[in-house]
DNA sequence: TGGAGGGTTGACCCAGCGTCAAGGTCAAGC
DNA sequence: GCTTGACCTTGACGCTGGGTCAACCCTCCA
């Protein structure tokens, strides 16, 4: 008959694995010769190869035992189920391969395609890479907060970009990263923004219910303020004119303007 | 920013996993708010999603860390390697699926195709299933002992089956399982075997160097003897006529016949 | 004010073996 | 008969990638 290493080699497993199967009762302990060595017959070979076939399919050993000790119809059902899982796993790995390819190509993978397309459109308009990166990080955070509605939010941004004034605004903002602190062009930016805001309010496009949490809106705004000295000046100018916010624009009633000051 | 559960949900991992990555230093511990809660930024999202993409590809976390902290060319090389492994894994799973299908179809998988074909040929000759099973188990043991030369051994058996006398022999042996203990047809079997042996010796086809270990040959012979009472009688008749063995046939010189008796 | 639903750390548990450790056995050569 | 090297034996600990309590703290809302 066979020694344990012959058995193991033929079935393509290690000796250690065979002994493990004995301990957990998956493979019955065979007879021993007079020196205590295990000696195996063909039945053991068949069982071990069946065990490996199922285990290679990713079936836990406890389930392998159930299946091998069950009737033929239970076994067939189990095998069918395993095959389905195997098929799903193959597709998962294929999917992982394509994600890996995107990762190698330099994509961040942290954003849905719609946002990536939007950032590419900005890039196409000549917006600087530094500015795009700031936008990207903001979008990553937004997508993390409201993954379900990110596509519709982006759709709105695309519509906004159809307006040449908005395109102009972006190209100014992009360049603004290098402006001196008191650059007068910031007023031009404020003018464009105000025109855009007025138009948006008139078209009834300003809805506070975009699904993004208030605190989070404040946070994005303050991140923006920290990113550039111009941002604070810009917000101040707009606030004088009765507007508040950046991420989400609000009209501030004139009479409240003097009493309500920003907390910080 | 994001809490741990928001981060985890967006990246598709559990909170526990994120904390695990912190412990092993894979994801840097972020700032805490004043109550000790971790707060995450976009950089953490990007890193976590990269971690998951690599981990989903089956990369050990230690290697993920190496890759993410390495330069772009090392990273690219690593990713390529991982992709190769992934591809190999997909093929392995596809292979496992086909083995699984064969298992479900009732195959034993413990034998190479050549032996399965050989057994099918015996079946086609009308040999009984009980006899086939005995043969199968013997072939499993032989294949386990000499996996590299099993195909050539089987090729020889196929040639033997081209001889109508051999076919007759098998059909008799198959039926012999139900013969009464003293059935005279056993002599007919012996006659056929002797004719076949004589022819084999004349053709120079008997070579002791078939790669199968002597002890193992003895073992197969004794298994055969135990399997049926006729087997012992058959061997006895042949031995009277100067032949020894079953698995491997040997001519015994006439002068040694009287002095050398079987030990048991 | 208290309860739900977050968050925090820490400790133990799991499969499926790999990897020593510390020997006993067998076959072969000298 | 002795040694050598390749096997065999049991037993115990280690590893990955977290899951699953436990015991407690923080925040928010009614």
CSV table of N, CA and C (backbone and C1' of nucleotides) in Angstrom, one decimal, chain B residues 4-5 16 19 32 37-38, chain C residues 6-9 11-12 27:
chain,number,residue,atom,x,y,z
B,4,UNK,N,-15.3,57.4,11.3
B,4,UNK,CA,-14.7,56.1,10.9
B,4,UNK,C,-15.8,55.2,10.2
B,5,UNK,N,-17.1,55.3,10.6
B,5,UNK,CA,-18.1,54.5,10.0
B,5,UNK,C,-18.4,55.0,8.6
B,16,UNK,N,-14.1,47.7,11.9
B,16,UNK,CA,-13.1,46.8,12.5
B,16,UNK,C,-11.8,46.8,11.6
B,19,UNK,N,-9.8,49.9,11.8
B,19,UNK,CA,-9.0,50.0,13.0
B,19,UNK,C,-7.8,49.0,12.9
B,32,UNK,N,-7.8,63.4,15.9
B,32,UNK,CA,-9.0,63.1,16.7
B,32,UNK,C,-9.8,64.4,16.9
B,37,UNK,N,-12.8,60.9,18.9
B,37,UNK,CA,-13.2,60.3,17.6
B,37,UNK,C,-12.2,60.6,16.6
B,38,UNK,N,-12.0,59.5,15.7
B,38,UNK,CA,-11.1,59.8,14.6
B,38,UNK,C,-11.8,60.5,13.5
C,6,DG,P,-25.8,54.2,14.4
C,6,DG,O5',-24.5,54.0,15.3
C,6,DG,C5',-23.2,54.3,14.8
C,6,DG,C4',-22.7,55.6,15.2
C,6,DG,C3',-21.3,55.6,15.6
C,6,DG,O3',-20.5,56.0,14.5
C,6,DG,C1',-22.6,56.4,17.4
C,7,DG,P,-19.2,55.2,14.2
C,7,DG,O5',-18.3,55.5,15.5
C,7,DG,C5',-17.7,56.8,15.6
C,7,DG,C4',-17.1,56.9,17.0
C,7,DG,C3',-16.0,56.0,17.3
C,7,DG,O3',-14.8,56.6,16.9
C,7,DG,C1',-17.5,56.0,19.1
C,8,DT,P,-13.4,55.7,16.9
C,8,DT,O5',-13.1,55.3,18.4
C,8,DT,C5',-12.6,56.2,19.3
C,8,DT,C4',-12.3,55.6,20.6
C,8,DT,C3',-11.4,54.4,20.5
C,8,DT,O3',-10.1,54.7,20.4
C,8,DT,C1',-13.2,54.0,22.1
C,9,DT,P,-9.0,53.6,19.9
C,9,DT,O5',-8.9,52.7,21.2
C,9,DT,C5',-8.3,53.2,22.4
C,9,DT,C4',-8.4,52.1,23.5
C,9,DT,C3',-7.5,50.9,23.2
C,9,DT,O3',-6.7,50.7,24.4
C,9,DT,C1',-9.8,50.2,23.6
C,11,DA,P,-5.2,43.6,26.6
C,11,DA,O5',-6.1,42.3,26.8
C,11,DA,C5',-7.4,42.4,27.3
C,11,DA,C4',-8.2,41.2,26.8
C,11,DA,C3',-7.3,40.0,26.3
C,11,DA,O3',-7.6,38.8,26.9
C,11,DA,C1',-8.9,40.6,24.6
C,12,DC,P,-6.8,37.5,26.7
C,12,DC,O5',-7.8,36.6,25.8
C,12,DC,C5',-9.1,36.3,26.3
C,12,DC,C4',-10.0,35.9,25.1
C,12,DC,C3',-9.5,34.6,24.4
C,12,DC,O3',-10.5,33.7,24.4
C,12,DC,C1',-10.0,36.3,22.9
C,27,DA,P,12.8,-1.7,5.6
C,27,DA,O5',14.0,-1.2,4.6
C,27,DA,C5',13.8,0.0,3.8
C,27,DA,C4',15.0,0.4,3.1
C,27,DA,C3',15.9,-0.8,2.6
C,27,DA,O3',16.4,-0.5,1.3
C,27,DA,C1',17.1,0.5,4.1
